[in-house]
Short mmCIF file of C-alpha atoms in Angstrom, two decimals:
data_model
loop_
_atom_site.label_atom_id
_atom_site.label_comp_id
_atom_site.label_asym_id
_atom_site.label_seq_id
_atom_site.Cartn_x
_atom_site.Cartn_y
_atom_site.Cartn_z
CA MET A 1 181.04 127.42 101.14
CA ASN A 2 183.84 125.23 102.36
CA ASN A 3 184.32 126.20 106.00
CA PRO A 4 183.02 123.39 108.27
CA LYS A 5 181.47 125.94 110.66
CA ALA A 6 179.68 127.59 107.71
CA GLN A 7 178.42 124.19 106.51
CA LYS A 8 177.15 123.40 110.01
CA LEU A 9 175.35 126.76 110.20
CA ILE A 10 173.81 126.22 106.75
CA LYS A 11 172.58 122.79 107.86
CA LYS A 12 171.02 124.36 110.98
CA ILE A 13 169.29 127.05 108.86
CA LEU A 14 167.91 124.45 106.45
CA ASP A 15 166.76 122.18 109.30
CA ASP A 16 165.05 125.10 111.06
CA LEU A 17 163.30 126.14 107.84
CA ASP A 18 162.22 122.58 107.15
CA HIS A 19 160.81 121.99 110.63
CA ALA A 20 159.45 125.39 111.70
CA GLY A 21 159.41 127.60 108.62
CA ILE A 22 160.57 131.19 108.77
CA ILE A 23 161.15 132.32 112.35
CA THR A 24 162.47 135.79 111.63
CA ASN A 25 164.61 136.58 114.68
CA THR A 26 166.44 133.20 114.72
CA LEU A 27 166.89 133.17 110.96
CA VAL A 28 168.20 136.74 110.79
CA GLU A 29 170.77 135.99 113.52
CA ASP A 30 171.93 132.82 111.74
CA LEU A 31 172.24 134.63 108.39
CA LYS A 32 174.24 137.40 110.05
CA LYS A 33 176.58 134.77 111.56
CA LEU A 34 176.97 133.09 108.15
CA ARG A 35 177.86 136.25 106.21
CA PRO A 36 181.46 136.64 107.54
CA TYR A 37 182.27 133.16 106.23
CA ALA A 38 181.22 134.24 102.73
CA VAL A 39 183.39 137.35 103.04
CA GLU A 40 186.31 135.24 104.31
CA GLU A 41 185.94 132.85 101.35
CA LYS A 42 185.85 135.82 98.95
CA LEU A 43 182.30 135.14 97.76
CA PRO A 44 180.93 138.68 97.31
CA VAL A 45 177.74 137.56 95.55
CA VAL A 46 176.93 135.23 98.45
CA ALA A 47 177.79 137.86 101.08
CA LYS A 48 175.49 140.31 99.33
CA ALA A 49 172.69 137.72 99.09
CA LEU A 50 172.94 136.99 102.80
CA ARG A 51 172.84 140.69 103.71
CA LEU A 52 169.93 141.45 101.36
CA THR A 53 168.07 138.40 102.66
CA TYR A 54 168.35 139.24 106.35
CA GLU A 55 167.49 142.89 105.67
CA HIS A 56 164.43 141.74 103.70
CA LEU A 57 163.38 139.43 106.55
CA GLU A 58 163.85 142.19 109.15
CA GLU A 59 161.61 144.54 107.15
CA ASN A 60 158.95 142.11 105.88
CA TYR A 61 158.96 139.20 108.37
CA THR A 62 158.77 136.82 105.42
CA PHE A 63 160.67 136.02 102.24
CA ASP A 64 158.63 137.54 99.40
CA ILE A 65 160.99 136.51 96.61
CA PRO A 66 159.98 133.58 94.37
CA ILE A 67 162.45 131.02 93.03
CA PRO A 68 163.89 132.42 89.77
CA GLU A 69 162.19 130.88 86.76
CA ASP A 70 164.23 128.88 84.30
CA GLU A 71 164.65 130.46 80.91
CA PRO A 72 162.31 128.72 78.45
CA ILE A 73 164.06 126.50 75.92
CA GLU A 74 163.92 128.08 72.48
CA GLY A 75 160.77 126.99 70.67
CA GLU A 76 158.99 125.84 73.83
CA GLU A 77 156.11 127.64 75.42
CA GLU A 78 156.41 128.59 79.06
CA GLU A 79 153.87 126.35 80.80
CA PHE A 80 153.56 128.19 84.08
CA SER A 81 153.01 131.82 84.83
CA THR A 82 153.83 133.62 88.04
CA GLN A 83 152.15 131.30 90.49
CA GLU A 84 151.68 131.24 94.20
CA PHE A 85 154.96 130.33 95.83
CA SER A 86 156.12 129.22 99.22
CA ALA A 87 158.37 131.69 101.02
CA ASP A 88 159.91 128.80 102.99
CA GLU A 89 160.67 126.79 99.83
CA SER A 90 162.15 129.79 98.04
CA LEU A 91 164.40 130.64 100.98
CA MET A 92 165.47 126.99 101.33
CA TYR A 93 166.31 126.97 97.62
CA LEU A 94 168.46 130.11 98.04
CA ILE A 95 170.29 128.64 101.05
CA ASN A 96 170.97 125.44 99.10
CA LEU A 97 172.42 127.54 96.26
CA ILE A 98 174.65 129.28 98.80
CA LYS A 99 175.67 125.93 100.27
CA ASN A 100 177.07 124.95 96.85
CA ALA A 101 178.26 128.39 95.74
CA GLU A 102 181.28 126.93 93.92
CA ASN A 103 178.92 125.94 91.09
CA PRO A 104 178.84 128.77 88.49
CA MET A 105 175.15 128.09 87.72
CA ASN A 106 174.33 128.56 91.41
CA ILE A 107 176.15 131.90 91.47
CA GLU A 108 174.03 133.04 88.51
CA GLU A 109 170.82 132.11 90.35
CA ILE A 110 172.07 133.83 93.52
CA ARG A 111 172.63 136.95 91.38
CA GLU A 112 169.00 136.69 90.21
CA TYR A 113 167.87 136.55 93.84
CA ASN A 114 170.03 139.63 94.59
CA GLU A 115 168.43 141.52 91.71
CA ALA A 116 164.93 140.52 92.85
CA LEU A 117 165.68 141.53 96.46
CA GLN A 118 167.00 144.92 95.33
CA ALA A 119 164.05 145.48 92.98
CA TYR A 120 161.62 144.58 95.80
CA GLU A 121 162.97 147.38 97.96
CA ASP A 122 162.45 150.00 95.22
#
């Protein structure tokens, strides 16, 4: 996201997560404020991720979505299974992807988060 106000808000969200973890009411408000910038910049995948994330937080008071796993390289065994994960770390990872949404690889990972958030609700 390129808008300086959006970048400032993203920095605030990341700082809050780093220092205090997930504080639902503050975080939901900040995500709701950030979403119009994604819409303005014509980033529908990001706008959807922000909406799904704040709706998830409002319902669950935590972020129950793990960081998407990398695809194993052909011929290599996957060394880790579904492990315990940190909700704070996963949410920080998603916000960092959103921060650099111009990167096509980041958009793909944001799509994976969107799919996981939608599947969680079902």
